[in-house]
Amino acid sequence: MNETQPALVNFTVETFPNERDMEFHLAQASKRFEVFMPRFKEAGLKKITFTKIWNKESKAMVGWVFEYENAEAYQACQSLWKEIKKPSTSKTELLS
């Protein structure tokens, strides 16, 4: 498969109460993706892209594009998404 042509693309939008919460979430997501990306790649996730969504209501929003090799790769990554969404058990983990 060509790196630029994934077989399955998922687009997800997240809305936050304010800009501060969104920036905190993005910082935490970046740290978790660093840890989880090798496992995601092994399962078939090719690429993650995010963009801030600007809108006239001034809502703090992020759009995520997830590019998978195929539908089976999407399914294989679902258990990893559940794991990555688990809250941190360590306060220092959140602060580092």
mmCIF file with all atom_site columns, C-alpha atoms in Angstrom:
data_model
loop_
_atom_site.group_PDB
_atom_site.id
_atom_site.type_symbol
_atom_site.label_atom_id
_atom_site.label_alt_id
_atom_site.label_comp_id
_atom_site.label_asym_id
_atom_site.label_entity_id
_atom_site.label_seq_id
_atom_site.pdbx_PDB_ins_code
_atom_site.Cartn_x
_atom_site.Cartn_y
_atom_site.Cartn_z
_atom_site.occupancy
_atom_site.B_iso_or_equiv
_atom_site.pdbx_formal_charge
_atom_site.auth_seq_id
_atom_site.auth_comp_id
_atom_site.auth_asym_id
_atom_site.auth_atom_id
_atom_site.pdbx_PDB_model_num
ATOM 1  C CA . MET A 1 1  ? 0.000   0.000  0.000  1.00 0.00 ? 1  MET A CA 1
ATOM 2  C CA . ASN A 1 2  ? 1.148   3.536  -0.746 1.00 0.00 ? 2  ASN A CA 1
ATOM 3  C CA . GLU A 1 3  ? 1.961   5.597  2.381  1.00 0.00 ? 3  GLU A CA 1
ATOM 4  C CA . THR A 1 4  ? -0.178  8.506  1.139  1.00 0.00 ? 4  THR A CA 1
ATOM 5  C CA . GLN A 1 5  ? -3.264  6.430  0.332  1.00 0.00 ? 5  GLN A CA 1
ATOM 6  C CA . PRO A 1 6  ? -4.724  4.808  3.427  1.00 0.00 ? 6  PRO A CA 1
ATOM 7  C CA . ALA A 1 7  ? -7.552  2.355  2.925  1.00 0.00 ? 7  ALA A CA 1
ATOM 8  C CA . LEU A 1 8  ? -9.619  3.705  5.838  1.00 0.00 ? 8  LEU A CA 1
ATOM 9  C CA . VAL A 1 9  ? -9.779  7.249  7.245  1.00 0.00 ? 9  VAL A CA 1
ATOM 10 C CA . ASN A 1 10 ? -11.546 8.255  10.452 1.00 0.00 ? 10 ASN A CA 1
ATOM 11 C CA . PHE A 1 11 ? -12.277 11.924 11.291 1.00 0.00 ? 11 PHE A CA 1
ATOM 12 C CA . THR A 1 12 ? -13.147 12.812 14.882 1.00 0.00 ? 12 THR A CA 1
ATOM 13 C CA . VAL A 1 13 ? -14.051 16.200 16.384 1.00 0.00 ? 13 VAL A CA 1
ATOM 14 C CA . GLU A 1 14 ? -13.504 17.069 20.057 1.00 0.00 ? 14 GLU A CA 1
ATOM 15 C CA . THR A 1 15 ? -15.032 20.136 21.709 1.00 0.00 ? 15 THR A CA 1
ATOM 16 C CA . PHE A 1 16 ? -13.660 21.618 24.931 1.00 0.00 ? 16 PHE A CA 1
ATOM 17 C CA . PRO A 1 17 ? -15.077 24.076 27.487 1.00 0.00 ? 17 PRO A CA 1
ATOM 18 C CA . ASN A 1 18 ? -12.240 26.512 26.786 1.00 0.00 ? 18 ASN A CA 1
ATOM 19 C CA . GLU A 1 19 ? -8.898  27.007 25.021 1.00 0.00 ? 19 GLU A CA 1
ATOM 20 C CA . ARG A 1 20 ? -6.903  26.151 28.157 1.00 0.00 ? 20 ARG A CA 1
ATOM 21 C CA . ASP A 1 21 ? -8.536  22.718 28.497 1.00 0.00 ? 21 ASP A CA 1
ATOM 22 C CA . MET A 1 22 ? -7.973  22.052 24.808 1.00 0.00 ? 22 MET A CA 1
ATOM 23 C CA . GLU A 1 23 ? -4.258  22.937 25.025 1.00 0.00 ? 23 GLU A CA 1
ATOM 24 C CA . PHE A 1 24 ? -3.846  20.719 28.099 1.00 0.00 ? 24 PHE A CA 1
ATOM 25 C CA . HIS A 1 25 ? -5.560  17.831 26.286 1.00 0.00 ? 25 HIS A CA 1
ATOM 26 C CA . LEU A 1 26 ? -3.321  18.267 23.230 1.00 0.00 ? 26 LEU A CA 1
ATOM 27 C CA . ALA A 1 27 ? -0.189  18.251 25.408 1.00 0.00 ? 27 ALA A CA 1
ATOM 28 C CA . GLN A 1 28 ? -1.312  15.060 27.156 1.00 0.00 ? 28 GLN A CA 1
ATOM 29 C CA . ALA A 1 29 ? -2.304  13.435 23.859 1.00 0.00 ? 29 ALA A CA 1
ATOM 30 C CA . SER A 1 30 ? 1.119   14.213 22.414 1.00 0.00 ? 30 SER A CA 1
ATOM 31 C CA . LYS A 1 31 ? 2.835   12.496 25.345 1.00 0.00 ? 31 LYS A CA 1
ATOM 32 C CA . ARG A 1 32 ? 0.577   9.439  25.137 1.00 0.00 ? 32 ARG A CA 1
ATOM 33 C CA . PHE A 1 33 ? 0.949   9.162  21.355 1.00 0.00 ? 33 PHE A CA 1
ATOM 34 C CA . GLU A 1 34 ? 4.740   9.088  21.795 1.00 0.00 ? 34 GLU A CA 1
ATOM 35 C CA . VAL A 1 35 ? 4.364   6.036  24.022 1.00 0.00 ? 35 VAL A CA 1
ATOM 36 C CA . PHE A 1 36 ? 1.622   4.286  22.028 1.00 0.00 ? 36 PHE A CA 1
ATOM 37 C CA . MET A 1 37 ? 2.586   5.037  18.400 1.00 0.00 ? 37 MET A CA 1
ATOM 38 C CA . PRO A 1 38 ? 4.858   2.000  17.960 1.00 0.00 ? 38 PRO A CA 1
ATOM 39 C CA . ARG A 1 39 ? 1.963   -0.250 18.996 1.00 0.00 ? 39 ARG A CA 1
ATOM 40 C CA . PHE A 1 40 ? -0.521  1.650  16.824 1.00 0.00 ? 40 PHE A CA 1
ATOM 41 C CA . LYS A 1 41 ? 1.799   1.395  13.810 1.00 0.00 ? 41 LYS A CA 1
ATOM 42 C CA . GLU A 1 42 ? 2.200   -2.319 14.400 1.00 0.00 ? 42 GLU A CA 1
ATOM 43 C CA . ALA A 1 43 ? -1.610  -2.640 14.460 1.00 0.00 ? 43 ALA A CA 1
ATOM 44 C CA . GLY A 1 44 ? -1.959  -0.699 11.181 1.00 0.00 ? 44 GLY A CA 1
ATOM 45 C CA . LEU A 1 45 ? -2.458  2.966  12.069 1.00 0.00 ? 45 LEU A CA 1
ATOM 46 C CA . LYS A 1 46 ? -0.420  4.835  9.462  1.00 0.00 ? 46 LYS A CA 1
ATOM 47 C CA . LYS A 1 47 ? -0.785  8.464  10.519 1.00 0.00 ? 47 LYS A CA 1
ATOM 48 C CA . ILE A 1 48 ? -2.463  10.846 12.983 1.00 0.00 ? 48 ILE A CA 1
ATOM 49 C CA . THR A 1 49 ? -3.072  14.481 12.096 1.00 0.00 ? 49 THR A CA 1
ATOM 50 C CA . PHE A 1 50 ? -4.861  17.137 14.125 1.00 0.00 ? 50 PHE A CA 1
ATOM 51 C CA . THR A 1 51 ? -6.075  20.621 13.381 1.00 0.00 ? 51 THR A CA 1
ATOM 52 C CA . LYS A 1 52 ? -7.666  23.304 15.489 1.00 0.00 ? 52 LYS A CA 1
ATOM 53 C CA . ILE A 1 53 ? -11.104 24.149 14.168 1.00 0.00 ? 53 ILE A CA 1
ATOM 54 C CA . TRP A 1 54 ? -11.828 27.852 14.057 1.00 0.00 ? 54 TRP A CA 1
ATOM 55 C CA . ASN A 1 55 ? -15.494 28.756 14.145 1.00 0.00 ? 55 ASN A CA 1
ATOM 56 C CA . LYS A 1 56 ? -17.650 31.824 14.639 1.00 0.00 ? 56 LYS A CA 1
ATOM 57 C CA . GLU A 1 57 ? -19.012 30.560 17.977 1.00 0.00 ? 57 GLU A CA 1
ATOM 58 C CA . SER A 1 58 ? -15.452 30.675 19.415 1.00 0.00 ? 58 SER A CA 1
ATOM 59 C CA . LYS A 1 59 ? -15.698 27.080 20.601 1.00 0.00 ? 59 LYS A CA 1
ATOM 60 C CA . ALA A 1 60 ? -12.419 25.338 21.397 1.00 0.00 ? 60 ALA A CA 1
ATOM 61 C CA . MET A 1 61 ? -12.408 22.431 18.931 1.00 0.00 ? 61 MET A CA 1
ATOM 62 C CA . VAL A 1 62 ? -9.909  19.984 17.472 1.00 0.00 ? 62 VAL A CA 1
ATOM 63 C CA . GLY A 1 63 ? -10.325 17.748 14.443 1.00 0.00 ? 63 GLY A CA 1
ATOM 64 C CA . TRP A 1 64 ? -8.376  14.476 14.288 1.00 0.00 ? 64 TRP A CA 1
ATOM 65 C CA . VAL A 1 65 ? -7.659  12.476 11.138 1.00 0.00 ? 65 VAL A CA 1
ATOM 66 C CA . PHE A 1 66 ? -6.646  8.849  11.686 1.00 0.00 ? 66 PHE A CA 1
ATOM 67 C CA . GLU A 1 67 ? -5.354  6.966  8.638  1.00 0.00 ? 67 GLU A CA 1
ATOM 68 C CA . TYR A 1 68 ? -5.452  3.155  8.801  1.00 0.00 ? 68 TYR A CA 1
ATOM 69 C CA . GLU A 1 69 ? -4.119  0.492  6.439  1.00 0.00 ? 69 GLU A CA 1
ATOM 70 C CA . ASN A 1 70 ? -7.569  -1.126 6.212  1.00 0.00 ? 70 ASN A CA 1
ATOM 71 C CA . ALA A 1 71 ? -10.719 -1.942 8.194  1.00 0.00 ? 71 ALA A CA 1
ATOM 72 C CA . GLU A 1 72 ? -8.932  -4.754 10.027 1.00 0.00 ? 72 GLU A CA 1
ATOM 73 C CA . ALA A 1 73 ? -6.266  -2.299 11.219 1.00 0.00 ? 73 ALA A CA 1
ATOM 74 C CA . TYR A 1 74 ? -9.002  0.016  12.486 1.00 0.00 ? 74 TYR A CA 1
ATOM 75 C CA . GLN A 1 75 ? -10.505 -2.865 14.488 1.00 0.00 ? 75 GLN A CA 1
ATOM 76 C CA . ALA A 1 76 ? -7.088  -3.936 15.782 1.00 0.00 ? 76 ALA A CA 1
ATOM 77 C CA . CYS A 1 77 ? -6.467  -0.435 17.158 1.00 0.00 ? 77 CYS A CA 1
ATOM 78 C CA . GLN A 1 78 ? -9.707  -0.225 19.159 1.00 0.00 ? 78 GLN A CA 1
ATOM 79 C CA . SER A 1 79 ? -8.258  -1.943 22.240 1.00 0.00 ? 79 SER A CA 1
ATOM 80 C CA . LEU A 1 80 ? -5.295  0.461  22.114 1.00 0.00 ? 80 LEU A CA 1
ATOM 81 C CA . TRP A 1 81 ? -7.667  3.447  22.020 1.00 0.00 ? 81 TRP A CA 1
ATOM 82 C CA . LYS A 1 82 ? -9.393  2.116  25.142 1.00 0.00 ? 82 LYS A CA 1
ATOM 83 C CA . GLU A 1 83 ? -6.013  1.763  26.833 1.00 0.00 ? 83 GLU A CA 1
ATOM 84 C CA . ILE A 1 84 ? -4.777  5.225  25.837 1.00 0.00 ? 84 ILE A CA 1
ATOM 85 C CA . LYS A 1 85 ? -8.003  6.861  27.098 1.00 0.00 ? 85 LYS A CA 1
ATOM 86 C CA . LYS A 1 86 ? -7.608  5.443  30.611 1.00 0.00 ? 86 LYS A CA 1
ATOM 87 C CA . PRO A 1 87 ? -6.966  8.212  33.117 1.00 0.00 ? 87 PRO A CA 1
ATOM 88 C CA . SER A 1 88 ? -3.445  8.541  34.416 1.00 0.00 ? 88 SER A CA 1
ATOM 89 C CA . THR A 1 89 ? -2.891  7.012  37.836 1.00 0.00 ? 89 THR A CA 1
ATOM 90 C CA . SER A 1 90 ? 0.053   9.251  38.617 1.00 0.00 ? 90 SER A CA 1
ATOM 91 C CA . LYS A 1 91 ? -0.134  12.995 39.255 1.00 0.00 ? 91 LYS A CA 1
ATOM 92 C CA . THR A 1 92 ? 3.515   13.354 38.306 1.00 0.00 ? 92 THR A CA 1
ATOM 93 C CA . GLU A 1 93 ? 2.793   11.662 34.966 1.00 0.00 ? 93 GLU A CA 1
ATOM 94 C CA . LEU A 1 94 ? 0.354   14.454 34.159 1.00 0.00 ? 94 LEU A CA 1
ATOM 95 C CA . LEU A 1 95 ? 2.840   17.141 35.168 1.00 0.00 ? 95 LEU A CA 1
ATOM 96 C CA . SER A 1 96 ? 5.894   15.811 33.370 1.00 0.00 ? 96 SER A CA 1
#
